[in-house]
Amino acid sequence: MLDRAQVLHVARLARLDLSDEEVERMASELSKVLDHIEKIRELDLHGVPPTAHVVDVVNAFRADVPVPCLPREVVLQAAPDPTPEGGFGVPSPGAAAG
Amino acid sequence: MSEELLELTAAAAGEKVRRGELDPAELFEAYRARAAADDLNAFTWVADEPPSGQDYRDSLLGGVPVAVKDLFCTEGVPSQAGSRILEGYRPPYSATVVRKLREGGAPLLGKTNQDEFAMGSSTENSGYGPTLNPWDRRRVPGGSSGGSAAAVAAGLAPWAIGTDTGGSIRQPAALCGIVGVKPTYGACSRYGMIAFASSLDQAGPLTRDVTDAALLLRAMVGKDRCDSTSLEFPGTIELPSREDLKGVRLGVPAELTEIEGGVEPGVLEQFERTVALAEGLGATVESCRLPHAPHALSAYYLIAPAEASANLARYDGVRYGLRVDGSADLYTMYSRTRATGFGTEVKRRIMLGTYALSSGYYEAYYGTALKVRTKISEDFAEAFARFDFVVTPTSPWTAFELGAKTDEPLAMYLNDFFTVPMPLAGIPAISIPCGLSNGLPVGFQLAGPAFSESRMIDAAYALEQAIGFDGRPARV
């Protein structure tokens, strides 16, 4: 079971400002889903290697040759706060940074 | 639009264009007008006009316009992945698959609706409203590629592409009575596909018939230097021609019945009828074992949200998309932007994934899921030592009513019972319509070993001819 404090902790890690109602709902819904998922912990998986990825690519190297990239002004077109210097504007981390 | 034009499959229309018997501009305009009049909410954007000055006479795809799932980045065209957090986003580049289709001679018809960031099985999680199923407008088209499936089924698009992470091509294809292919992992480049779960996501075709799927997939595959997990496809995707299934060995997993609540009787009936048809075509059918398949859903609902929680960290109000409370401090801006821009299901999965990866739970959840993934791959490897293909119903149910499962995440996740094992193993699978249950389409799924697409499509074609499914009721 996930309690309210755990939900708030995970929400903070995930950078999600959940409403009180959402916190309540997440606690109940995620607990139900996790109860179902728990069953895989009953399997005997001793000595089984993990599979993070099905394609067996260890290092995908290519020749270190520069190729054209998108112009800066094109990339900045989608930014909510492009700066005059040509960067992405962000608010100050401020006191509440975490 | 003329009835004759609407009756043509995409491959047939392309052939007419190549022979000079059909004007591609007329074909484009006919479908553009239908897509623009869409009342299923299948499209999120429709092109104004065809690209000018194109000669399709020597092209593979013959100028037949294609509908593209919203999450494929398309230069200068809204690409919002069904999310409000990307509202109005027009990428400065196109996905490799979109570029390959254009170069292959399929102009972009429009962008199609989807569950937000491909998280869902009904298209009800779209930030832009649900898509309706053309067989019954009170019902969902499946998801997450529900817009593409509904558009093809209703004849608003000749063919379409989508993405499949846990069933998002095959399940909507099944619920809309069309064909959907999830290729081998790595067959199609993921470059420019707005990511959900990177070790599972694959692009693939949603089409009216098996031949169209083969043709469209042929244009999509290939190694791409922009996606280091993409692979050179061995050979080419052959157009199907097989008339029988002599010598083909089909395995029916014994674990089929281990789904909570069981399979809808009408779905099981059509599945068994299709298996009998396969036997009639010369296939041998035996029971097989996939002992870990019933646990695939649990592994999937840890792995996919875990990867999603990392992939969706990029939506932070800095480089593109929505920003909320830009005058607050950085943390507040991040967390309010994300709380405002993401829908309920996306938040749920980010929370689940973040929890599964968090300190103290990582080994117990994510680590265990990765081991189950290994066992699922081993199960398939053993099955394919004895069988050419494993067959199942694509979805345990036919299309359900809008709102029927939105309050029960777990019930919604059970949709994916038959479709999640394949992406976990990276293997290809196809869904073809095999009949109706209470007037709604039922999908039949074949899965084969990695890179068996041509054989799999050929077998599906032989079955398709024997089934003789009639998709016309959805096109009126």
Coordinates of C-alpha atoms in Angstrom, one line a residue:
Chain A
M1 CA 0.0 0.0 0.0
L2 CA 1.2 3.5 -0.8
D3 CA 0.4 6.1 1.7
R4 CA 0.0 9.8 1.3
A5 CA 3.6 10.6 2.3
Q6 CA 5.0 8.1 -0.2
V7 CA 2.8 9.6 -3.0
L8 CA 4.0 13.1 -2.1
H9 CA 7.6 11.9 -2.1
V10 CA 7.3 10.3 -5.5
A11 CA 5.4 13.3 -6.9
R12 CA 8.3 15.5 -5.8
L13 CA 10.8 13.3 -7.4
A14 CA 8.7 13.4 -10.6
R15 CA 8.2 17.2 -10.5
L16 CA 4.4 16.9 -10.4
D17 CA 2.5 19.4 -8.3
L18 CA -0.5 17.1 -7.5
S19 CA -3.7 18.5 -6.0
D20 CA -4.9 17.0 -2.7
E21 CA -7.6 15.1 -4.6
E22 CA -5.0 13.7 -7.0
V23 CA -2.8 12.6 -4.1
E24 CA -5.7 10.6 -2.6
R25 CA -6.6 9.1 -5.9
M26 CA -3.0 8.1 -6.8
A27 CA -2.6 6.4 -3.4
S28 CA -5.6 4.2 -4.0
E29 CA -5.1 3.5 -7.7
L30 CA -1.4 2.9 -7.6
S31 CA -1.8 0.6 -4.7
K32 CA -4.3 -1.5 -6.7
V33 CA -2.0 -1.7 -9.7
L34 CA 1.0 -2.5 -7.5
D35 CA -1.0 -5.3 -5.7
H36 CA -1.5 -6.9 -9.1
I37 CA 2.1 -6.4 -10.2
E38 CA 3.4 -7.8 -6.9
K39 CA 2.7 -11.3 -8.2
I40 CA 5.8 -11.4 -10.3
R41 CA 7.9 -11.3 -7.1
E42 CA 6.6 -14.8 -6.3
L43 CA 8.4 -16.2 -9.4
D44 CA 11.7 -18.0 -8.9
L45 CA 14.0 -15.8 -10.9
H46 CA 17.2 -16.8 -9.1
G47 CA 20.2 -16.5 -11.5
V48 CA 18.1 -15.1 -14.3
P49 CA 20.0 -12.3 -16.1
P50 CA 18.0 -9.1 -16.6
T51 CA 17.0 -7.9 -20.1
A52 CA 17.0 -4.1 -20.3
H53 CA 17.0 -4.1 -24.1
V54 CA 16.4 -6.8 -26.8
V55 CA 18.9 -5.4 -29.3
D56 CA 22.4 -6.5 -28.5
V57 CA 24.2 -3.2 -29.3
V58 CA 27.1 -2.6 -26.9
N59 CA 28.6 0.5 -28.3
A60 CA 27.2 2.1 -31.5
F61 CA 30.2 4.0 -32.7
R62 CA 30.3 6.1 -35.9
A63 CA 33.0 8.2 -37.4
D64 CA 33.5 11.4 -35.5
V65 CA 32.6 13.7 -38.4
P66 CA 30.7 16.8 -37.8
V67 CA 27.4 17.1 -39.8
P68 CA 25.1 20.2 -40.1
C69 CA 22.7 20.7 -37.2
L70 CA 19.6 22.8 -36.9
P71 CA 20.2 26.6 -36.8
R72 CA 19.9 28.1 -33.3
E73 CA 17.1 30.4 -34.1
V74 CA 15.0 27.6 -35.6
V75 CA 15.4 25.6 -32.4
L76 CA 14.6 28.5 -30.2
Q77 CA 11.3 29.1 -32.1
A78 CA 9.6 26.6 -29.9
A79 CA 11.0 27.8 -26.6
P80 CA 8.6 29.5 -24.1
D81 CA 11.3 32.0 -23.1
P82 CA 14.1 32.4 -25.6
T83 CA 16.7 34.9 -24.4
P84 CA 18.2 37.7 -26.5
E85 CA 21.6 36.0 -26.2
G86 CA 20.2 32.9 -27.9
G87 CA 19.5 30.6 -25.0
F88 CA 16.6 29.0 -23.1
G89 CA 15.4 31.4 -20.4
V90 CA 14.5 29.8 -17.0
P91 CA 13.4 31.2 -13.7
S92 CA 15.9 31.4 -10.9
P93 CA 16.3 28.2 -8.9
G94 CA 15.3 30.3 -5.9
A95 CA 14.9 29.3 -2.3
A96 CA 12.5 26.4 -2.9
A97 CA 14.9 24.5 -5.2
G98 CA 14.9 20.8 -4.5
Chain B
M1 CA -15.8 10.9 -53.6
S2 CA -16.5 8.2 -56.1
E3 CA -17.4 4.9 -54.7
E4 CA -14.9 3.2 -57.0
L5 CA -12.0 5.3 -55.6
L6 CA -13.0 4.4 -52.1
E7 CA -13.2 0.8 -52.9
L8 CA -9.6 0.7 -54.0
T9 CA -7.0 -0.6 -51.5
A10 CA -3.9 1.7 -51.2
A11 CA -1.8 -0.8 -53.1
A12 CA -4.4 -0.9 -55.9
A13 CA -4.7 2.9 -56.0
G14 CA -0.9 3.3 -56.1
E15 CA -0.7 0.8 -59.0
K16 CA -3.3 2.9 -61.0
V17 CA -1.2 6.1 -60.4
R18 CA 1.9 4.3 -61.6
R19 CA 0.2 3.2 -64.7
G20 CA -1.1 6.7 -65.4
E21 CA -4.7 5.6 -64.9
L22 CA -5.3 7.7 -61.8
D23 CA -4.4 11.4 -61.1
P24 CA -2.6 11.4 -57.8
A25 CA -3.9 15.0 -57.1
E26 CA -7.5 13.7 -57.6
L27 CA -6.8 10.8 -55.2
F28 CA -5.3 13.2 -52.6
E29 CA -8.1 15.7 -52.8
A30 CA -10.7 12.9 -52.5
Y31 CA -9.2 11.7 -49.2
R32 CA -8.4 15.2 -48.0
A33 CA -12.0 16.1 -48.3
R34 CA -13.1 13.0 -46.4
A35 CA -10.4 13.6 -43.7
A36 CA -11.4 17.3 -43.4
A37 CA -15.1 16.2 -42.9
D38 CA -14.0 13.7 -40.2
D39 CA -16.7 13.5 -37.5
L40 CA -14.9 10.7 -35.5
N41 CA -12.2 13.0 -34.2
A42 CA -9.7 10.7 -35.9
F43 CA -7.6 13.6 -37.2
T44 CA -5.9 16.3 -35.2
W45 CA -4.6 18.1 -38.3
V46 CA -5.4 17.7 -42.0
A47 CA -3.2 19.0 -44.9
D48 CA -4.5 21.8 -47.0
E49 CA -3.1 20.6 -50.3
P50 CA -0.8 17.9 -51.7
P51 CA 2.9 18.6 -52.1
S52 CA 3.3 20.2 -55.6
G53 CA 5.4 19.0 -58.5
Q54 CA 5.7 15.4 -57.4
D55 CA 5.9 12.6 -59.9
Y56 CA 4.8 9.4 -58.5
R57 CA 5.0 7.2 -61.6
D58 CA 8.2 5.5 -60.5
S59 CA 7.5 5.6 -56.8
L60 CA 7.0 2.6 -54.5
L61 CA 3.9 4.0 -52.8
G62 CA 2.3 5.6 -55.9
G63 CA 1.3 8.9 -54.4
V64 CA -1.2 7.3 -52.1
P65 CA -1.6 9.8 -49.1
V66 CA -0.8 8.5 -45.6
A67 CA -2.2 9.5 -42.2
V68 CA 0.4 9.7 -39.5
K69 CA 0.0 9.3 -35.8
D70 CA 0.4 12.6 -34.0
L71 CA 3.5 11.6 -32.1
F72 CA 5.7 11.4 -35.3
C73 CA 7.6 14.7 -35.5
T74 CA 6.8 16.3 -38.8
E75 CA 8.6 19.5 -39.8
G76 CA 6.3 22.5 -39.6
V77 CA 3.2 20.5 -38.8
P78 CA 1.6 20.2 -35.3
S79 CA 3.1 17.2 -33.6
Q80 CA 1.6 17.1 -30.1
A81 CA 1.6 13.4 -29.2
G82 CA -2.0 13.9 -28.0
S83 CA -0.8 16.0 -25.1
R84 CA -1.8 19.5 -24.0
I85 CA 1.8 20.0 -22.8
L86 CA 2.9 20.1 -26.5
E87 CA -0.1 22.1 -27.8
G88 CA 0.9 24.0 -30.9
Y89 CA 4.3 22.4 -31.1
R90 CA 5.6 22.3 -34.7
P91 CA 8.9 20.5 -34.8
P92 CA 11.9 21.8 -36.8
Y93 CA 12.6 18.4 -38.3
S94 CA 10.8 15.2 -39.4
A95 CA 10.9 11.7 -38.0
T96 CA 13.0 9.3 -40.2
V97 CA 9.9 7.1 -40.9
V98 CA 7.9 10.2 -42.1
R99 CA 10.7 11.2 -44.4
K100 CA 11.0 7.7 -45.8
L101 CA 7.3 7.6 -46.5
R102 CA 7.5 10.9 -48.3
E103 CA 10.5 9.8 -50.3
G104 CA 8.7 6.5 -51.1
G105 CA 5.8 8.5 -52.6
A106 CA 3.2 8.8 -49.9
P107 CA 2.3 12.4 -49.2
L108 CA 1.2 13.4 -45.7
L109 CA -2.6 13.5 -45.5
G110 CA -2.9 14.5 -41.8
K111 CA -2.0 13.8 -38.2
T112 CA -4.1 11.4 -36.2
N113 CA -5.4 11.4 -32.7
Q114 CA -4.0 9.1 -30.0
D115 CA -3.8 8.5 -26.3
E116 CA -1.5 11.1 -24.7
F117 CA 2.1 10.0 -25.3
A118 CA 0.7 6.7 -26.5
M119 CA -0.4 5.7 -23.0
G120 CA -3.7 4.0 -23.3
S121 CA -5.8 1.4 -25.0
S122 CA -8.9 3.5 -26.0
T123 CA -7.7 6.9 -27.3
E124 CA -9.8 8.4 -24.5
N125 CA -6.6 9.7 -22.9
S126 CA -6.1 12.2 -25.7
G127 CA -5.8 15.8 -24.6
Y128 CA -7.9 16.6 -27.7
G129 CA -10.9 14.5 -27.0
P130 CA -11.6 10.8 -27.7
T131 CA -11.9 9.2 -31.2
L132 CA -15.0 7.3 -32.0
N133 CA -15.1 3.8 -33.5
P134 CA -16.7 3.9 -37.0
W135 CA -18.4 0.5 -36.4
D136 CA -20.3 2.0 -33.5
R137 CA -19.8 5.6 -32.5
R138 CA -20.7 4.9 -28.8
R139 CA -17.5 2.8 -28.6
V140 CA -13.8 3.4 -28.5
P141 CA -11.5 2.6 -31.5
G142 CA -8.9 1.1 -29.2
G143 CA -5.5 2.8 -28.7
S144 CA -3.2 4.3 -28.5
S145 CA -3.1 4.6 -32.3
G146 CA -6.9 4.9 -32.3
G147 CA -7.1 7.9 -34.7
S148 CA -5.0 6.0 -37.4
A149 CA -7.1 2.9 -37.0
A150 CA -10.5 4.7 -37.1
A151 CA -9.4 6.8 -40.1
V152 CA -8.4 3.7 -42.1
A153 CA -11.5 1.7 -41.1
A154 CA -13.8 4.6 -42.0
G155 CA -12.1 5.2 -45.3
L156 CA -10.9 8.7 -44.2
A157 CA -7.4 7.6 -45.1
P158 CA -6.1 5.0 -47.5
W159 CA -3.5 3.8 -45.0
A160 CA -1.8 5.1 -41.9
I161 CA 1.1 4.6 -39.5
G162 CA 1.1 4.3 -35.7
T163 CA 3.4 3.1 -33.0
D164 CA 3.2 0.0 -30.8
T165 CA 4.7 -0.2 -27.3
G166 CA 2.4 -2.8 -25.7
G167 CA -0.2 -3.3 -28.4
S168 CA -0.9 0.3 -29.6
I169 CA -1.0 -0.7 -33.3
R170 CA -2.5 -4.2 -33.1
Q171 CA -5.3 -3.6 -30.6
P172 CA -6.8 -0.6 -32.3
A173 CA -6.5 -2.4 -35.6
A174 CA -8.4 -5.3 -34.1
L175 CA -11.1 -3.1 -32.6
C176 CA -11.6 -1.3 -35.9
G177 CA -11.5 -4.3 -38.2
I178 CA -8.3 -3.5 -40.1
V179 CA -4.7 -4.8 -40.3
G180 CA -1.9 -3.7 -38.0
V181 CA 1.8 -4.8 -37.9
K182 CA 4.2 -4.3 -35.0
P183 CA 7.6 -4.9 -36.6
T184 CA 10.7 -6.5 -35.0
Y185 CA 12.3 -4.0 -32.6
G186 CA 14.9 -2.1 -34.5
A187 CA 13.3 -2.6 -37.9
C188 CA 12.1 1.0 -38.1
S189 CA 14.0 4.0 -36.9
R190 CA 12.6 5.6 -33.8
Y191 CA 14.3 9.0 -34.6
G192 CA 11.6 11.7 -34.4
M193 CA 9.1 9.5 -32.7
I194 CA 8.1 11.2 -29.5
A195 CA 9.3 8.6 -27.0
F196 CA 7.1 6.6 -24.6
A197 CA 9.2 3.5 -23.6
S198 CA 12.3 3.5 -25.8
S199 CA 13.2 -0.2 -25.5
L200 CA 9.7 -1.2 -26.7
D201 CA 8.4 1.5 -29.1
Q202 CA 8.2 0.5 -32.7
A203 CA 6.5 2.2 -35.7
G204 CA 4.3 0.2 -38.0
P205 CA 1.5 0.3 -40.6
L206 CA -2.3 0.3 -40.0
T207 CA -4.0 -0.7 -43.3
R208 CA -7.1 -2.0 -44.9
D209 CA -5.5 -5.3 -45.9
V210 CA -2.4 -7.4 -45.5
T211 CA -0.9 -6.4 -48.9
D212 CA -1.2 -2.7 -48.1
A213 CA 0.6 -3.4 -44.8
A214 CA 3.5 -5.2 -46.6
L215 CA 3.9 -2.4 -49.0
L216 CA 3.9 0.4 -46.5
L217 CA 6.2 -1.5 -44.1
R218 CA 8.6 -2.1 -47.0
A219 CA 9.0 1.7 -47.3
M220 CA 9.5 2.2 -43.5
V221 CA 12.2 -0.3 -42.5
G222 CA 16.0 0.2 -42.5
K223 CA 18.9 1.2 -40.4
D224 CA 19.2 4.9 -39.5
R225 CA 22.3 6.6 -38.2
C226 CA 20.1 8.8 -36.1
D227 CA 18.8 5.7 -34.1
S228 CA 21.6 3.5 -32.8
T229 CA 19.1 0.8 -32.0
S230 CA 17.9 0.5 -35.5
L231 CA 19.0 -2.5 -37.6
E232 CA 19.6 -3.3 -41.2
F233 CA 16.5 -5.3 -42.3
P234 CA 17.6 -8.6 -43.8
G235 CA 16.3 -8.6 -47.3
T236 CA 13.1 -6.7 -48.2
I237 CA 9.5 -7.0 -47.1
E238 CA 7.9 -9.2 -49.8
L239 CA 4.4 -8.6 -51.0
P240 CA 2.3 -11.6 -50.0
S241 CA 1.0 -14.2 -52.4
R242 CA 0.6 -17.4 -50.4
E243 CA -2.7 -19.3 -50.9
D244 CA -2.3 -22.1 -48.5
L245 CA -0.6 -22.8 -45.1
K246 CA 0.8 -26.3 -46.0
G247 CA 3.6 -27.1 -43.6
V248 CA 3.0 -24.1 -41.4
R249 CA 3.1 -24.9 -37.7
L250 CA 0.9 -22.8 -35.5
G251 CA 1.1 -22.8 -31.7
V252 CA -1.8 -21.8 -29.5
P253 CA -0.6 -20.8 -26.0
A254 CA -2.2 -22.8 -23.3
E255 CA -1.9 -19.7 -21.1
L256 CA -4.6 -18.0 -23.3
T257 CA -7.3 -18.7 -20.7
E258 CA -5.3 -17.3 -17.7
I259 CA -6.6 -13.8 -18.2
E260 CA -8.6 -12.4 -15.3
G261 CA -12.3 -12.3 -16.4
G262 CA -11.6 -14.5 -19.4
V263 CA -11.9 -13.8 -23.1
E264 CA -15.2 -12.6 -24.5
P265 CA -17.1 -15.7 -25.8
G266 CA -17.6 -14.2 -29.3
V267 CA -13.9 -13.3 -29.5
L268 CA -13.0 -16.9 -28.6
E269 CA -15.5 -18.3 -31.1
Q270 CA -14.0 -16.2 -34.0
F271 CA -10.5 -17.1 -32.9
E272 CA -11.3 -20.8 -32.9
R273 CA -13.1 -20.5 -36.2
T274 CA -10.0 -18.9 -37.7
V275 CA -7.7 -21.6 -36.3
A276 CA -9.9 -24.2 -38.0
L277 CA -9.7 -22.2 -41.2
A278 CA -5.9 -22.3 -40.9
E279 CA -6.0 -26.1 -40.5
G280 CA -8.2 -26.3 -43.5
L281 CA -5.5 -24.4 -45.4
G282 CA -3.0 -27.1 -44.4
A283 CA -1.5 -25.7 -41.2
T284 CA -0.8 -27.9 -38.3
V285 CA -2.1 -26.5 -35.0
E286 CA -1.0 -27.6 -31.6
S287 CA -1.0 -26.2 -28.1
C288 CA 2.2 -24.5 -26.9
R289 CA 3.5 -23.2 -23.6
L290 CA 4.4 -19.6 -22.8
P291 CA 4.6 -20.1 -19.0
H292 CA 5.7 -16.5 -18.3
A293 CA 3.2 -14.8 -20.6
P294 CA 0.6 -14.3 -17.8
H295 CA 3.3 -12.2 -16.0
A296 CA 4.1 -10.1 -19.1
L297 CA 1.5 -7.6 -18.2
S298 CA 3.0 -7.0 -14.8
A299 CA 6.5 -6.7 -16.2
Y300 CA 5.3 -4.4 -18.9
Y301 CA 3.5 -2.1 -16.4
L302 CA 6.8 -1.7 -14.6
I303 CA 9.2 -1.4 -17.5
A304 CA 7.1 0.9 -19.7
P305 CA 6.2 3.4 -17.0
A306 CA 9.8 3.3 -15.7
E307 CA 11.2 4.3 -19.1
A308 CA 8.3 6.8 -19.6
S309 CA 9.1 8.5 -16.4
A310 CA 12.6 9.2 -17.7
N311 CA 11.6 10.0 -21.2
L312 CA 8.9 12.5 -20.1
A313 CA 11.3 14.4 -17.8
R314 CA 12.1 16.5 -20.9
Y315 CA 8.7 18.3 -20.7
D316 CA 9.7 20.9 -18.2
G317 CA 8.6 24.2 -19.8
V318 CA 12.2 25.1 -20.9
R319 CA 12.8 24.1 -24.6
Y320 CA 9.3 23.6 -26.0
G321 CA 5.7 23.3 -25.2
L322 CA 3.7 24.7 -22.2
R323 CA 5.2 26.8 -19.4
V324 CA 3.1 27.6 -16.3
D325 CA 4.2 30.1 -13.6
G326 CA 7.3 31.3 -15.3
S327 CA 7.8 34.0 -12.7
A328 CA 8.0 31.5 -9.8
D329 CA 11.2 29.6 -8.8
L330 CA 12.5 26.9 -11.1
Y331 CA 11.1 23.9 -9.1
T332 CA 7.7 25.4 -8.9
M333 CA 7.7 26.2 -12.6
Y334 CA 8.7 22.6 -13.5
S335 CA 6.1 21.0 -11.2
R336 CA 3.2 23.3 -12.1
T337 CA 3.9 23.1 -15.8
R338 CA 3.9 19.3 -15.7
A339 CA 0.9 19.1 -13.4
T340 CA -1.1 21.4 -15.8
G341 CA 0.1 19.9 -19.1
F342 CA -0.1 16.2 -18.4
G343 CA -3.4 14.3 -18.3
T344 CA -4.4 11.8 -15.6
E345 CA -3.1 8.6 -17.1
V346 CA 0.3 10.1 -18.0
K347 CA 0.6 11.4 -14.4
R348 CA -0.4 7.9 -13.1
R349 CA 2.3 6.2 -15.2
I350 CA 5.0 8.8 -14.4
M351 CA 4.2 8.2 -10.7
L352 CA 4.3 4.4 -11.1
G353 CA 7.5 4.5 -13.1
T354 CA 9.2 6.9 -10.7
Y355 CA 8.2 4.8 -7.8
A356 CA 9.5 1.6 -9.5
L357 CA 12.8 3.2 -10.1
S358 CA 13.1 5.0 -6.7
S359 CA 15.7 4.1 -4.1
G360 CA 14.7 1.1 -2.1
Y361 CA 12.2 -0.3 -4.7
Y362 CA 14.4 -0.5 -7.8
E363 CA 15.5 -4.1 -7.4
A364 CA 12.2 -5.4 -6.2
Y365 CA 10.2 -3.9 -9.0
Y366 CA 12.2 -2.8 -12.0
G367 CA 15.0 -5.3 -11.5
T368 CA 12.4 -8.2 -11.2
A369 CA 10.6 -7.0 -14.3
L370 CA 13.8 -7.1 -16.4
K371 CA 14.3 -10.8 -15.3
V372 CA 10.7 -11.7 -16.2
R373 CA 11.5 -10.1 -19.6
T374 CA 14.3 -12.5 -20.1
K375 CA 12.0 -15.4 -19.3
I376 CA 9.4 -14.2 -21.8
S377 CA 12.1 -14.1 -24.5
E378 CA 13.2 -17.6 -23.6
D379 CA 9.6 -18.8 -23.7
F380 CA 9.2 -17.5 -27.2
A381 CA 12.5 -19.0 -28.3
E382 CA 11.4 -22.4 -27.1
A383 CA 8.0 -22.0 -28.8
F384 CA 9.7 -21.0 -32.1
A385 CA 11.8 -24.1 -32.0
R386 CA 8.6 -26.1 -32.6
F387 CA 6.3 -23.6 -34.3
D388 CA 6.5 -21.0 -37.1
F389 CA 4.0 -18.7 -35.4
V390 CA 2.2 -18.3 -32.1
V391 CA -1.5 -17.3 -32.6
T392 CA -3.9 -15.6 -30.1
P393 CA -6.8 -13.3 -30.2
T394 CA -5.4 -9.7 -30.5
S395 CA -7.6 -8.3 -27.7
P396 CA -9.7 -10.2 -25.1
W397 CA -12.7 -8.0 -26.0
T398 CA -14.3 -6.2 -28.9
A399 CA -14.6 -2.4 -28.8
F400 CA -16.1 -1.3 -25.5
E401 CA -18.2 1.7 -24.8
L402 CA -16.7 5.1 -24.2
G403 CA -16.1 5.7 -20.5
A404 CA -16.6 2.0 -19.6
K405 CA -13.1 1.5 -18.3
T406 CA -11.7 5.0 -17.6
D407 CA -12.2 4.7 -13.9
E408 CA -10.5 1.4 -13.6
P409 CA -6.9 1.5 -14.7
L410 CA -6.3 -2.2 -14.1
A411 CA -9.3 -3.2 -16.2
M412 CA -8.0 -1.0 -19.0
Y413 CA -4.5 -2.5 -18.7
L414 CA -6.0 -6.0 -19.2
N415 CA -6.7 -5.0 -22.8
D416 CA -3.0 -5.6 -23.4
F417 CA -2.8 -9.1 -22.1
F418 CA -2.2 -10.7 -25.5
T419 CA -0.1 -7.9 -27.0
V420 CA 2.5 -7.0 -24.4
P421 CA 4.6 -10.2 -24.5
M422 CA 5.8 -9.6 -28.1
P423 CA 7.3 -6.1 -27.6
L424 CA 9.0 -7.4 -24.4
A425 CA 10.7 -10.0 -26.6
G426 CA 11.2 -7.6 -29.5
I427 CA 9.5 -9.9 -31.9
P428 CA 7.0 -9.0 -34.7
A429 CA 3.3 -9.6 -34.7
I430 CA 0.4 -8.8 -37.0
S431 CA -3.3 -8.4 -36.3
I432 CA -5.9 -9.2 -39.0
P433 CA -9.7 -9.0 -38.8
C434 CA -11.1 -12.5 -38.5
G435 CA -14.9 -11.9 -38.1
L436 CA -17.5 -10.1 -36.0
S437 CA -18.8 -10.6 -32.5
N438 CA -22.1 -8.9 -31.8
G439 CA -21.5 -6.8 -34.9
L440 CA -18.0 -5.7 -33.8
P441 CA -14.7 -6.7 -35.3
V442 CA -12.4 -9.3 -33.8
G443 CA -8.6 -9.4 -34.3
F444 CA -6.5 -12.5 -34.9
Q445 CA -2.8 -12.2 -34.0
L446 CA 0.2 -14.0 -35.4
A447 CA 3.6 -13.6 -33.8
G448 CA 6.8 -14.9 -35.3
P449 CA 10.6 -14.8 -34.5
A450 CA 12.6 -11.6 -35.1
F451 CA 12.7 -10.5 -38.7
S452 CA 10.2 -13.1 -39.8
E453 CA 7.9 -10.3 -41.2
S454 CA 7.8 -11.5 -44.8
R455 CA 6.8 -15.1 -43.8
M456 CA 4.4 -13.8 -41.2
I457 CA 2.7 -11.4 -43.6
D458 CA 2.5 -14.2 -46.2
A459 CA 0.8 -16.5 -43.7
A460 CA -1.6 -13.7 -42.7
Y461 CA -2.4 -13.1 -46.3
A462 CA -3.4 -16.7 -46.9
L463 CA -5.7 -16.5 -43.8
E464 CA -7.1 -13.2 -44.9
Q465 CA -8.2 -14.7 -48.2
A466 CA -9.9 -17.6 -46.4
I467 CA -11.6 -15.3 -43.9
G468 CA -13.0 -12.9 -46.5
F469 CA -13.6 -10.2 -43.9
D470 CA -15.9 -7.3 -45.1
G471 CA -14.8 -3.9 -43.8
R472 CA -17.3 -1.9 -45.9
P473 CA -19.8 -1.3 -43.1
A474 CA -17.3 1.0 -41.4
R475 CA -16.7 3.1 -44.5
V476 CA -20.2 4.5 -45.1

